[in-house]
Amino acid sequence: MHKRTMFVRMVLSSIMRRRSRVLIAMLAVAIGATTLASLAMITIDVPRQMAREMRTYGANVVVLPAEGEDSFSPGLLTEIRSEIPADVLVGAVGLEYEPVTINDLPYVAVGTDLADARAINPYWYVDGEWPAQPGYALVGREIARTTDRAVGDTLTLTQLADHEQTEDSVLAADEDAGQLTLPGGKAVAPAGKDFEDAAVGGGAELRELDVQISGIVETGGSEDGFVYLSADDLSELTGRDHALTVAELSIASKEDTIDALAEEITADHPEIAAAPVARLTHSDANVLEMLRSLMAIITVIVLALIMIGVSTTMMAVVTERRNEIGLRKALGADNRSIVGEFLGEAVVLGLLGGILGAAAGYGLAQVISLNVFHRTVVFQPLVVAVTILVSVLISTVASLIPVRRAIDIDPALVLRGE
C-alpha cells in the first residue's frame, strides 16, 4: 500500500514539474478523444435515424396476391402490420387499382386509406391538400392537365358495372398503345384508348362518381396518371367491397432483415406473396454503409494522430530527463520502476484527456448533427466509457517507444555528460 501511494505521488509530481509539456500531450489526447466520441455518437445514432427517414421516400416491400389471385383482403394487411415490430415499421398502405374513364379517356383510380398513403409518401409534391374526407380526390398532374381541371373542380369518374367485360376489352388492346400492367399482373387501359366499344357495344351499365379535387399530385412517375380516392368512394363506384390489388410496406431495417421479414410474411399467409424492392433496400444499405465507412476511416486517422502527438511529447520528456534517469539507474533503480513511472504518466494523460474529450465530444456531436444532418443525437454512455478506455490505451501504446528509449540510457555515458 505504501509503495503504491509513493508511486502515485511520483507520477503526479513528475507531471506537475512539466506542466507545459504534459498539458500539450493532454490536449492532444483530449482533442482526439473529442473527435472520436463525436464521430462514434454520430455513427451510431445518425445512420439509425437516417435509415428510418429514408423509408419516407417510398416503400421497400411490396405485397401482392398469390399466384392465380387478383386481390386479397384488407384484413391481411392489418395482420401483417401487427406482426412487424413497431420500431421498424415506418408505414404501410393498401391500394386497390381500378380502370376508370374521365371524359371518355381511360385512367386508373386508386382506392386507399389516404392517411396511410400520405404517411408512406411524404415526399410527394401536392398542389392543394390531401383529401381529408370522402367525396374528395387527389388527382395526378397528367390527368389535371389533360382534362383541364384545377383544385376545387369536380371530376366525374366512370366505370362499367360489368367489370370482367371491361378487363377483357382492355386485354385485347393494342400493346403498342401503351397498355399499363399494374403490380400483380392486373391490366388497365392504355392512355388514349377509348372505352366506347366496351361500354356501348357491350351494353353494360355505366357507374359514375363525382369527386372534388382537393389536390394535384406531381411525382414525375406513374402517380401523375392516377386518381387517389378513399376506399369507400371507390367501392361506391365499383359496387363491390374494397379488395387490395397491392400493399406497400416501408420497413427501416437491414437488407437481410427485410428479406427475412418478406419470406416470413409469405410463409405465414399463403394468400399473398411479399417481396422486397431490391433496388431500394440495396441502395439504402449502400448509403448507410458508406457513411459508416467514412466515419471509421476518419476515426482511424484521428487515433493515429493521437499516437503521434503523445509519442512526440513523451519522447521530449524522456530527452529532458536523461540525466535524472541515468542518475536513478546509477543509484540502483531497475528498468521496471522507470517503465512503470512513464507508463503511469501516460495512463493519467489518457484518463484526463479522455474524460475531457468525451464530454466535449457529445457537444461537438450535437453541433455537427444539427448543422449537417439537421437532427440531434442521443447521449451514449457506452461511447463515453469506450472513448476514455481507448484514450488510455492509445496514450499508453504511444509511450512504449519513448519508454524503451528511456530504459536504454547508459548511466555512465549520461553522468560523463555524453
XYZ file of C-alpha atoms in Angstrom:
418
model
C 0.000 0.000 0.000
C 2.838 2.378 0.911
C 4.670 1.606 -2.342
C 1.522 2.246 -4.355
C 0.975 5.604 -2.662
C 4.594 6.552 -3.277
C 4.279 5.534 -6.941
C 1.189 7.724 -7.419
C 2.962 10.673 -5.746
C 5.978 10.233 -8.029
C 3.836 10.160 -11.152
C 1.822 13.218 -10.137
C 4.945 15.066 -9.077
C 6.594 14.338 -12.427
C 3.526 15.601 -14.253
C 3.339 18.804 -12.203
C 7.042 19.607 -12.771
C 6.487 19.501 -16.532
C 3.050 21.060 -16.709
C 3.546 22.748 -20.072
C 4.630 19.608 -21.932
C 2.095 17.444 -20.133
C -0.656 19.943 -20.923
C 0.202 19.767 -24.617
C 0.073 15.966 -24.546
C -3.194 16.010 -22.592
C -4.725 18.456 -25.078
C -3.664 16.179 -27.942
C -5.417 13.272 -26.263
C -8.460 15.416 -25.435
C -8.806 16.683 -28.999
C -8.502 13.168 -30.340
C -10.980 11.857 -27.779
C -13.399 14.672 -28.662
C -13.260 13.730 -32.328
C -13.516 10.039 -31.525
C -16.518 10.453 -29.209
C -18.395 12.791 -31.563
C -17.840 10.555 -34.599
C -18.849 7.478 -32.636
C -22.087 9.080 -31.442
C -22.896 10.327 -34.939
C -22.028 6.948 -36.469
C -24.298 5.109 -34.052
C -27.294 7.438 -33.924
C -27.459 9.344 -37.221
C -27.470 6.312 -39.589
C -30.236 4.761 -37.477
C -32.290 7.945 -37.781
C -31.444 8.308 -41.464
C -32.450 4.714 -42.143
C -35.898 5.487 -40.769
C -36.102 8.815 -42.611
C -35.058 7.269 -45.923
C -38.025 4.951 -45.568
C -40.234 8.011 -46.109
C -39.028 8.111 -49.704
C -41.026 5.093 -50.794
C -41.926 1.575 -49.797
C -39.264 -1.119 -49.856
C -41.518 -4.190 -49.549
C -44.421 -4.999 -51.881
C -47.211 -7.453 -51.040
C -49.101 -8.966 -53.998
C -51.881 -11.531 -54.293
C -50.712 -15.126 -54.512
C -50.325 -16.608 -57.972
C -53.717 -17.076 -59.622
C -55.420 -14.442 -57.437
C -56.352 -10.881 -58.413
C -56.695 -9.346 -54.954
C -56.591 -10.010 -51.231
C -58.478 -8.874 -48.146
C -57.546 -5.621 -46.359
C -57.646 -7.665 -43.143
C -54.444 -9.405 -44.225
C -52.631 -6.080 -44.248
C -53.854 -5.444 -40.692
C -52.429 -8.804 -39.621
C -49.107 -8.061 -41.305
C -48.875 -4.705 -39.522
C -49.290 -6.421 -36.152
C -46.590 -8.977 -36.959
C -43.873 -6.431 -37.805
C -42.124 -4.747 -34.832
C -43.423 -1.210 -34.375
C -39.908 0.245 -34.104
C -39.024 -0.825 -37.660
C -42.369 -0.381 -39.435
C -42.416 3.174 -40.798
C -45.679 2.796 -42.675
C -47.970 0.503 -44.646
C -50.687 1.178 -47.171
C -53.094 -0.996 -49.152
C -54.027 0.003 -52.697
C -56.855 -1.083 -54.992
C -56.300 -0.246 -58.657
C -59.323 0.066 -60.932
C -59.609 1.221 -64.566
C -61.901 4.235 -64.999
C -62.709 6.764 -67.698
C -62.630 10.534 -67.436
C -64.035 12.415 -70.422
C -64.019 9.077 -72.290
C -60.282 8.697 -71.717
C -59.016 5.722 -69.682
C -57.108 6.264 -66.470
C -56.522 4.469 -63.181
C -58.353 5.095 -59.912
C -56.649 4.038 -56.689
C -58.755 3.332 -53.610
C -56.813 3.508 -50.364
C -56.601 4.864 -46.854
C -55.411 8.339 -47.804
C -53.861 8.985 -44.385
C -51.686 5.873 -44.764
C -50.791 6.863 -48.317
C -49.698 10.296 -47.133
C -47.643 8.839 -44.268
C -45.719 6.490 -46.536
C -45.209 9.080 -49.311
C -44.471 12.420 -47.585
C -42.088 13.387 -50.380
C -44.932 13.742 -52.925
C -45.446 17.288 -54.118
C -49.129 18.162 -53.750
C -50.610 21.399 -55.052
C -53.512 21.894 -52.685
C -54.381 19.495 -49.882
C -54.560 15.762 -49.335
C -58.211 14.602 -49.194
C -59.474 14.664 -45.612
C -62.915 13.126 -46.168
C -64.923 11.046 -48.672
C -66.010 12.812 -51.836
C -62.581 14.363 -52.397
C -59.723 13.063 -54.525
C -56.035 13.582 -55.193
C -55.514 13.839 -58.941
C -52.306 13.252 -60.882
C -50.779 16.204 -62.734
C -51.164 14.456 -66.103
C -54.914 13.952 -65.600
C -55.405 17.537 -64.409
C -53.594 18.878 -67.445
C -55.394 16.609 -69.944
C -58.867 17.263 -68.516
C -58.163 20.953 -67.782
C -59.078 20.603 -64.119
C -57.790 22.581 -61.119
C -58.014 22.308 -57.347
C -61.633 22.734 -56.299
C -63.109 21.467 -59.587
C -65.366 18.432 -59.826
C -64.210 15.304 -61.627
C -66.556 12.581 -62.884
C -65.190 9.026 -62.807
C -66.941 6.413 -64.923
C -66.657 2.631 -64.876
C -68.550 -0.265 -66.421
C -70.710 -2.207 -63.995
C -69.641 -5.371 -65.865
C -66.028 -5.271 -64.713
C -64.995 -8.511 -66.409
C -66.094 -7.197 -69.805
C -64.078 -4.049 -69.289
C -60.992 -6.041 -68.393
C -61.388 -8.320 -71.400
C -61.598 -5.343 -73.716
C -58.514 -3.870 -72.128
C -56.531 -7.074 -72.533
C -57.407 -7.026 -76.229
C -55.998 -3.520 -76.643
C -53.020 -2.921 -78.869
C -49.784 -3.328 -76.837
C -48.168 -0.532 -78.817
C -50.751 1.905 -77.471
C -49.097 1.878 -74.064
C -51.107 -0.636 -72.049
C -50.292 -0.395 -68.364
C -49.869 -3.521 -66.248
C -50.125 -2.904 -62.534
C -48.406 -4.887 -59.781
C -49.831 -8.381 -59.660
C -50.327 -8.540 -63.426
C -53.601 -6.573 -63.461
C -54.024 -4.696 -66.744
C -55.667 -1.323 -67.282
C -56.426 0.578 -70.446
C -53.624 2.380 -72.250
C -53.620 6.136 -72.315
C -55.648 7.470 -75.213
C -57.616 4.221 -75.679
C -61.381 4.608 -75.773
C -63.912 2.606 -73.762
C -66.778 3.313 -76.137
C -66.872 -0.168 -77.681
C -66.801 -1.849 -74.304
C -69.470 0.352 -72.795
C -71.884 0.911 -75.652
C -71.317 -2.088 -77.840
C -71.364 -4.427 -74.855
C -74.486 -2.805 -73.490
C -73.031 -2.685 -69.995
C -74.320 -0.278 -67.376
C -72.072 2.681 -66.598
C -71.473 3.716 -62.994
C -70.424 7.272 -62.231
C -68.904 9.011 -59.222
C -68.357 12.737 -58.807
C -65.423 13.788 -56.657
C -63.989 17.182 -55.852
C -60.289 17.737 -56.469
C -58.616 18.674 -53.185
C -55.062 18.445 -54.511
C -52.976 17.726 -57.582
C -50.011 15.399 -57.112
C -46.818 15.527 -59.147
C -44.021 12.987 -58.658
C -42.639 12.556 -62.157
C -43.721 8.897 -62.023
C -46.803 6.836 -62.728
C -48.670 8.593 -59.891
C -49.154 11.578 -62.216
C -51.680 9.491 -64.167
C -53.680 8.178 -61.186
C -56.682 9.413 -59.222
C -56.391 8.706 -55.487
C -59.629 8.499 -53.516
C -60.878 6.833 -50.376
C -61.609 3.106 -50.398
C -65.281 3.848 -49.642
C -65.579 6.129 -52.668
C -64.028 3.529 -54.939
C -66.351 0.840 -53.571
C -69.287 3.142 -54.324
C -68.070 3.454 -57.902
C -67.398 -0.254 -58.482
C -70.319 -1.570 -56.449
C -68.001 -4.077 -54.776
C -66.282 -4.400 -51.404
C -62.807 -2.943 -51.074
C -60.126 -5.516 -52.002
C -56.397 -4.806 -52.253
C -54.508 -5.159 -55.510
C -51.196 -4.464 -53.812
C -49.877 -3.383 -50.412
C -46.725 -1.376 -49.840
C -44.642 -1.520 -46.663
C -41.854 0.757 -45.537
C -39.509 -1.033 -43.133
C -36.463 0.601 -41.553
C -34.049 -2.271 -41.088
C -31.051 -4.005 -42.624
C -31.324 -5.616 -46.015
C -31.075 -9.186 -44.730
C -33.690 -8.480 -42.042
C -36.085 -7.101 -44.653
C -35.555 -10.183 -46.820
C -36.287 -12.434 -43.836
C -39.445 -10.483 -42.969
C -40.704 -10.768 -46.541
C -40.138 -14.529 -46.521
C -41.876 -14.841 -43.142
C -44.914 -12.871 -44.346
C -45.228 -15.070 -47.424
C -44.879 -18.268 -45.390
C -47.466 -17.204 -42.802
C -50.040 -16.008 -45.362
C -50.401 -18.280 -48.410
C -52.971 -15.880 -49.948
C -50.239 -13.314 -50.637
C -46.614 -13.036 -51.720
C -44.285 -10.433 -50.187
C -41.077 -9.347 -51.864
C -38.531 -6.626 -51.057
C -37.872 -3.946 -53.645
C -34.248 -4.936 -54.155
C -33.174 -1.635 -55.666
C -34.405 0.380 -52.687
C -33.232 -1.936 -49.918
C -29.806 -2.298 -51.518
C -29.372 1.440 -52.118
C -30.402 2.246 -48.527
C -27.837 -0.238 -47.239
C -25.141 1.205 -49.521
C -25.725 4.793 -48.372
C -25.574 3.885 -44.690
C -22.575 1.610 -45.195
C -20.678 4.380 -47.000
C -21.463 6.782 -44.148
C -20.208 4.302 -41.546
C -17.080 3.560 -43.611
C -16.296 7.271 -43.861
C -16.649 7.663 -40.097
C -14.427 4.615 -39.495
C -11.665 5.968 -41.773
C -11.728 9.356 -40.046
C -11.601 7.629 -36.651
C -8.518 5.614 -37.613
C -6.784 8.773 -38.817
C -7.630 10.549 -35.565
C -6.271 7.674 -33.473
C -3.039 7.724 -35.475
C -2.685 11.461 -34.871
C -3.241 10.964 -31.140
C -0.464 8.363 -31.044
C 1.941 10.612 -32.927
C 1.191 13.594 -30.683
C 1.553 11.691 -27.417
C 4.615 9.778 -28.597
C 6.364 13.005 -29.648
C 5.607 14.672 -26.320
C 6.762 11.675 -24.291
C 9.941 11.465 -26.386
C 10.700 15.084 -25.495
C 10.078 14.311 -21.804
C 12.493 11.369 -21.923
C 15.160 13.519 -23.601
C 14.678 16.224 -20.991
C 15.005 13.691 -18.135
C 18.039 11.788 -19.456
C 20.292 12.934 -16.611
C 17.659 12.123 -13.992
C 17.061 8.646 -15.470
C 20.828 7.975 -15.694
C 21.339 9.028 -12.087
C 18.473 6.851 -10.863
C 19.837 3.839 -12.739
C 23.308 4.528 -11.300
C 21.797 4.538 -7.799
C 20.217 1.120 -8.423
C 16.792 1.853 -9.863
C 15.681 -1.013 -12.082
C 14.084 -0.722 -15.516
C 10.715 -1.866 -14.150
C 10.348 1.160 -11.867
C 11.337 3.550 -14.644
C 8.917 1.936 -17.110
C 6.153 1.985 -14.503
C 6.595 5.704 -13.864
C 6.452 6.678 -17.535
C 3.511 4.405 -18.252
C 1.771 5.772 -15.167
C 2.133 9.281 -16.606
C 0.728 8.026 -19.913
C -2.281 6.495 -18.163
C -3.005 9.744 -16.294
C -2.699 11.727 -19.531
C -5.037 9.338 -21.323
C -7.542 9.324 -18.460
C -7.734 13.104 -18.095
C -7.687 13.718 -21.839
C -10.312 11.003 -22.399
C -12.694 12.446 -19.799
C -12.401 15.960 -21.202
C -12.663 14.719 -24.771
C -15.694 12.521 -24.133
C -17.582 15.418 -22.569
C -16.627 17.789 -25.373
C -17.334 15.083 -27.949
C -21.008 14.901 -27.039
C -21.327 18.666 -27.505
C -19.473 18.527 -30.825
C -21.666 15.646 -31.995
C -24.770 17.744 -31.292
C -23.373 20.716 -33.208
C -22.346 18.614 -36.233
C -25.579 16.641 -36.258
C -27.782 19.746 -36.052
C -25.870 21.696 -38.708
C -25.122 18.886 -41.151
C -27.836 16.259 -40.630
C -30.487 18.545 -39.059
C -31.170 16.218 -36.170
C -29.988 15.668 -32.590
C -28.055 12.696 -31.270
C -28.817 10.702 -28.158
C -26.231 10.631 -25.360
C -24.419 7.287 -25.445
C -22.875 6.323 -22.072
C -21.147 3.344 -23.654
C -19.405 5.634 -26.156
C -18.099 7.775 -23.280
C -16.711 4.735 -21.474
C -15.122 3.340 -24.640
C -13.652 6.741 -25.532
C -11.937 7.027 -22.140
C -10.681 3.451 -22.355
C -9.342 3.942 -25.897
C -7.689 7.221 -24.891
C -5.838 5.497 -22.057
C -4.886 2.607 -24.316
C -3.661 4.814 -27.159
C -1.731 7.057 -24.782
C -0.060 4.010 -23.216
C 0.815 2.409 -26.551
C 2.174 5.727 -27.857
C 4.530 5.886 -24.854
C 6.113 2.484 -25.474
C 8.789 3.743 -27.888
C 9.863 6.662 -25.640
C 9.853 4.328 -22.615
C 12.061 1.866 -24.460
C 14.440 4.700 -25.211
C 14.441 5.647 -21.503
C 15.486 2.196 -20.289
C 18.242 2.055 -22.917
C 20.006 5.062 -21.406
C 23.520 4.193 -20.231
C 24.163 5.787 -16.781
C 27.934 6.014 -17.353
C 27.546 7.977 -20.590
C 24.961 10.309 -19.107
C 26.960 11.051 -15.963
C 30.065 11.815 -18.052
C 27.932 14.341 -19.955
C 27.996 12.470 -23.285
